[in-house]
PDB file of C-alpha atoms in Angstrom:
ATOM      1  CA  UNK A   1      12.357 -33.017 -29.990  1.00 52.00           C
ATOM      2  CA  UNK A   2       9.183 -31.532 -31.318  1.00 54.00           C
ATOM      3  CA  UNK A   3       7.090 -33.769 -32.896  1.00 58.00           C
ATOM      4  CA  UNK A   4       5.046 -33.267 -35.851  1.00 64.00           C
ATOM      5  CA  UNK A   5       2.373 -30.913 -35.318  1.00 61.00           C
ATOM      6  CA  UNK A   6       3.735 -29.831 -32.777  1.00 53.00           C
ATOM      7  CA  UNK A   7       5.284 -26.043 -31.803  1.00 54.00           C
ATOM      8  CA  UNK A   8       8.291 -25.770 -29.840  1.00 48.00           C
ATOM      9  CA  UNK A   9       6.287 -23.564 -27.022  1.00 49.00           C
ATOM     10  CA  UNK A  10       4.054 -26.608 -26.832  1.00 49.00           C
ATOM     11  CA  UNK A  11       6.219 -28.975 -25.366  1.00 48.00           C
ATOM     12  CA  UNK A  12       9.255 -26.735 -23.526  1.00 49.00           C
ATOM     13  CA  UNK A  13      11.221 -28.109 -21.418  1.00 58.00           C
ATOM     14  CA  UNK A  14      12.239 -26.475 -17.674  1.00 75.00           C
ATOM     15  CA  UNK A  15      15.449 -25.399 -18.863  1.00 92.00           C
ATOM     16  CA  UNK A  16      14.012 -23.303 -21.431  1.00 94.00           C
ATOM     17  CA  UNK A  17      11.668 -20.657 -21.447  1.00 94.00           C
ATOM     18  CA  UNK A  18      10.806 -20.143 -24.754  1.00 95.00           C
ATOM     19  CA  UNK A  19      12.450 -20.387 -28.529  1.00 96.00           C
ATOM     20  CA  UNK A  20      10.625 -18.131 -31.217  1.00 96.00           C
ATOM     21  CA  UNK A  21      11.765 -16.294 -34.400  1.00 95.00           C
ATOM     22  CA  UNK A  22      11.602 -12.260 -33.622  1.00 94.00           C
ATOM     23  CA  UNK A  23      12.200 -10.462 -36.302  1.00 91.00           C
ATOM     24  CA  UNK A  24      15.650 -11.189 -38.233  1.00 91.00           C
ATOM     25  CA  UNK A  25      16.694 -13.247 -35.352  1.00 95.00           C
ATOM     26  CA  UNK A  26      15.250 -15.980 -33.609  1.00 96.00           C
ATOM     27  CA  UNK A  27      15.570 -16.234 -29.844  1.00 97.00           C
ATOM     28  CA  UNK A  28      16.199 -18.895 -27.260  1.00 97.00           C
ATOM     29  CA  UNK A  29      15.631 -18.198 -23.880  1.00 97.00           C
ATOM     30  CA  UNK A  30      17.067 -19.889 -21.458  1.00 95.00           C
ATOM     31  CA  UNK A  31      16.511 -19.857 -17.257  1.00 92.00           C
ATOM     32  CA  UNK A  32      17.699 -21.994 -14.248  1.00 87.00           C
ATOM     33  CA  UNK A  33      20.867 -24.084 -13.550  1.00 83.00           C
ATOM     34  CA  UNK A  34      22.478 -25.032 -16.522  1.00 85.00           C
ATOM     35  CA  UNK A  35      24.281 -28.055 -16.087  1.00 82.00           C
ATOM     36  CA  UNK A  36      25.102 -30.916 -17.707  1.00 87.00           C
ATOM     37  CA  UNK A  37      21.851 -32.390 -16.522  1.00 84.00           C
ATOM     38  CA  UNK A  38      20.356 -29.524 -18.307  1.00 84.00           C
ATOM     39  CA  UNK A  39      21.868 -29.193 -21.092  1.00 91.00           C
ATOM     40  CA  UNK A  40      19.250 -31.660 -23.298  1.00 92.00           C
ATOM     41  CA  UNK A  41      16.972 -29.815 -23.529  1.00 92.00           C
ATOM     42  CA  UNK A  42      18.767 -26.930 -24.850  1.00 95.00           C
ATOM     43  CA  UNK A  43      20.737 -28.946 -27.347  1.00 96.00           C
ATOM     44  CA  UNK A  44      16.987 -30.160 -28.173  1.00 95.00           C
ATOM     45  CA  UNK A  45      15.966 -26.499 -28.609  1.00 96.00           C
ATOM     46  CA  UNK A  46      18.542 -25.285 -30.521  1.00 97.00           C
ATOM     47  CA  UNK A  47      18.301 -28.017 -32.683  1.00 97.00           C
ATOM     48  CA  UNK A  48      14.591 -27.282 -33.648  1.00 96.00           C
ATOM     49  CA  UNK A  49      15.190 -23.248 -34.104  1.00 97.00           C
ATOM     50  CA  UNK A  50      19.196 -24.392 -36.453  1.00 97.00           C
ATOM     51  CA  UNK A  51      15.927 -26.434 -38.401  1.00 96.00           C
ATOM     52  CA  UNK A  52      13.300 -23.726 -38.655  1.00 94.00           C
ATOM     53  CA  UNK A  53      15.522 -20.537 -38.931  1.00 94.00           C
ATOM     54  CA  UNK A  54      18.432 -20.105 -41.704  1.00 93.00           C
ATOM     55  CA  UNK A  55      19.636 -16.229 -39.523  1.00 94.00           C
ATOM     56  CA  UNK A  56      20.958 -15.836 -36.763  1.00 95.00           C
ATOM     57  CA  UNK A  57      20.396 -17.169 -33.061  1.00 96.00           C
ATOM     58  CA  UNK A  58      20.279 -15.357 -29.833  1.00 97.00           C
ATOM     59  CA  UNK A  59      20.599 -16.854 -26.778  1.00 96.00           C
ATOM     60  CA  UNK A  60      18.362 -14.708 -23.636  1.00 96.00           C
ATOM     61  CA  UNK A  61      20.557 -15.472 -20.515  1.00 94.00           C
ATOM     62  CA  UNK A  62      18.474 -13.488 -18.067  1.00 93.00           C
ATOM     63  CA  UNK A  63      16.903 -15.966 -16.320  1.00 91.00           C
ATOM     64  CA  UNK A  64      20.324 -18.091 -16.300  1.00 89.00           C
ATOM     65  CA  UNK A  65      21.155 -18.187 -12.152  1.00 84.00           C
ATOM     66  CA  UNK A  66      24.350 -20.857 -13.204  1.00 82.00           C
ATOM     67  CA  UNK A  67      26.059 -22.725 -16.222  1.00 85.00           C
ATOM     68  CA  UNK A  68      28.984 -24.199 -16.950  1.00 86.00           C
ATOM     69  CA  UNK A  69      31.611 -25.307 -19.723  1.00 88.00           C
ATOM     70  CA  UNK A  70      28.649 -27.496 -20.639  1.00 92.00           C
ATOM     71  CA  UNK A  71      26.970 -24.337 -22.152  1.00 92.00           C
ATOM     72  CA  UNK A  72      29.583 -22.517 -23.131  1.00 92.00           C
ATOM     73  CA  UNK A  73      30.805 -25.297 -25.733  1.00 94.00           C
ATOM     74  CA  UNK A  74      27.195 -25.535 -26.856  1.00 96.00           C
ATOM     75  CA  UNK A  75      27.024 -22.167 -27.377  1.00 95.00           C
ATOM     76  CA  UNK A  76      30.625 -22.316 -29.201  1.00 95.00           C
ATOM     77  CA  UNK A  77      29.213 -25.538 -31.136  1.00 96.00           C
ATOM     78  CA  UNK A  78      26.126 -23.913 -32.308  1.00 97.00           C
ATOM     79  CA  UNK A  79      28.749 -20.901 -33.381  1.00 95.00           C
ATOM     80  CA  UNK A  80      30.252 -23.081 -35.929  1.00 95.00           C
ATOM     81  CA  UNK A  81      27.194 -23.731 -37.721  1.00 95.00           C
ATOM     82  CA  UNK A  82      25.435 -20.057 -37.212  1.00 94.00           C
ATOM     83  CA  UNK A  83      25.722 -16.507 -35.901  1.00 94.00           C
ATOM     84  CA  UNK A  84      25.281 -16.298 -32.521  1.00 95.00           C
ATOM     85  CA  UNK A  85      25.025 -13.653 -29.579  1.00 94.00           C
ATOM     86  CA  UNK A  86      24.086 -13.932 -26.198  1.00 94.00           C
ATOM     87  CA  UNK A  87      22.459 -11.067 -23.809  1.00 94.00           C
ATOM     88  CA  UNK A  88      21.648 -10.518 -20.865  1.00 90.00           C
ATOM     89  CA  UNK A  89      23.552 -12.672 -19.167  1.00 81.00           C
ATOM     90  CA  UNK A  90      24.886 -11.683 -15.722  1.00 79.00           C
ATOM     91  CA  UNK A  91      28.415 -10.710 -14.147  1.00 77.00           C
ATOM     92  CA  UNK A  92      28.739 -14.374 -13.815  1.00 78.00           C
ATOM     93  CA  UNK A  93      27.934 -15.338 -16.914  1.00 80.00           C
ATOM     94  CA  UNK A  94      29.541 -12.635 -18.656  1.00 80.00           C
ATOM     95  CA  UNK A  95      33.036 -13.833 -16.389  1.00 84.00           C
ATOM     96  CA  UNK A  96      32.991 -17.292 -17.896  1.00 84.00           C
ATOM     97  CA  UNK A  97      32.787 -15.790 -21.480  1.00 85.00           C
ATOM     98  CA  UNK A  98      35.564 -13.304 -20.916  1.00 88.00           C
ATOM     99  CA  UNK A  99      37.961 -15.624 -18.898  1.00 89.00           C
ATOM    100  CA  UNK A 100      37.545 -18.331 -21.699  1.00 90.00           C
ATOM    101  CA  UNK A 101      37.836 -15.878 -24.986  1.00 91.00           C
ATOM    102  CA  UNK A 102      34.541 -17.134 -25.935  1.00 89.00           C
ATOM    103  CA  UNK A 103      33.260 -13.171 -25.891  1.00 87.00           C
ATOM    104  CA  UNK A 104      35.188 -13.092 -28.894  1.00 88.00           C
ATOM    105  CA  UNK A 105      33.143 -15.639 -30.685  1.00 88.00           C
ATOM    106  CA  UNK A 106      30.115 -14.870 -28.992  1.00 89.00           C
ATOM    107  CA  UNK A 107      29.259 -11.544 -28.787  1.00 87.00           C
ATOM    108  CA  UNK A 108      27.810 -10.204 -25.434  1.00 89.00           C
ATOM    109  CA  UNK A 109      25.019  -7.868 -25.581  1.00 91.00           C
ATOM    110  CA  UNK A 110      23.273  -6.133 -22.786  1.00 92.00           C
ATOM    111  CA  UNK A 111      19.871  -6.522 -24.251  1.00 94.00           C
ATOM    112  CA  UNK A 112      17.667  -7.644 -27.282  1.00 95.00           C
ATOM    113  CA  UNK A 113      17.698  -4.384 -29.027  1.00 95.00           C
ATOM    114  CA  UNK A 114      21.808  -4.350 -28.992  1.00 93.00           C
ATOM    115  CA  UNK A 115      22.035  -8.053 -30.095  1.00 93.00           C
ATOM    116  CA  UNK A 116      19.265  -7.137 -33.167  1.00 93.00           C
ATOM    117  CA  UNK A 117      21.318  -4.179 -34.524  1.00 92.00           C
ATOM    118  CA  UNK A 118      24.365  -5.705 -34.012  1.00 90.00           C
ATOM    119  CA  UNK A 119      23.409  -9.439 -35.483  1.00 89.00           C
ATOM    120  CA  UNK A 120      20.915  -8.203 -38.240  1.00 79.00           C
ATOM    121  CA  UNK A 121      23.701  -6.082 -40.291  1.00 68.00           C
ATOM    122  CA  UNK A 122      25.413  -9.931 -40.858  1.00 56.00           C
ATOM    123  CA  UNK A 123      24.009 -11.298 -44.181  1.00 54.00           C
ATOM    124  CA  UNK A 124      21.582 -14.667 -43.450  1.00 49.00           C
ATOM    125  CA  UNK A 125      23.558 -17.716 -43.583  1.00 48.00           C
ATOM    126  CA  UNK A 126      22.166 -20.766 -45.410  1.00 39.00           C
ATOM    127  CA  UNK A 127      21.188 -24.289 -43.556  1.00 34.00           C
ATOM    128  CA  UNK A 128      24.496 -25.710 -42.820  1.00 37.00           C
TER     129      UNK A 128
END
């Protein structure tokens, strides 16, 4: 977690490459493996941003070369509590969503732009 004082781009972890607000939204990128082993840090990350930010999250999959179930039920967890969309993500990526219904919950989109328009019409949600 961050500690007091402290920003979240001062102490990310590997498995994320950088949480900010951008606008309406606020944005989590994420890069690597995501596995279990992983998975920590972005539980830790998108912790801090469900804190700091009452709209909705984006998750940046670009950099993402694997994950697993282990993200997708984050992703679906953090759903429950928030608006959520994902983009960039590739053809592997976008497989697991699709295969699993989870595009349903989690809209796909192929860029930031596309997520903004789409996620900013939703009205903010307050702190669960």
């Amino acid at each position: 977690m961050v500690n007091r004082g402290q920003t979240y781009e001062e102490v990310i972890p590997p498995a994320v490459s950088y949480s900010r607000a951008d606008g309406e939204l606020w944005v989590i990128g994420l890069r690597g493996h995501l596995d279990p082993e992983e998975l920590d840090t972005v539980e830790d990350a998108t912790e801090d941003a469900l804190v700091r930010w009452t709209g909705p999250l984006v998750f940046d999959l670009r950099e993402v070369g694997f994950c697993d179930s282990s993200l997708l039920n984050h992703l679906l967890r953090t759903a429950r509590r928030r608006s959520v969309g994902v983009f960039g993500g590739d053809g592997t990526v976008r497989r697991l969503l699709e295969l699993t219904g989870a595009d349903r919950l989690l809209p796909s989109h192929p860029d930031l732009e596309s997520a903004r328009a789409a996620l900013s019409t939703l009205p903010r949600q307050a702190r669960p």
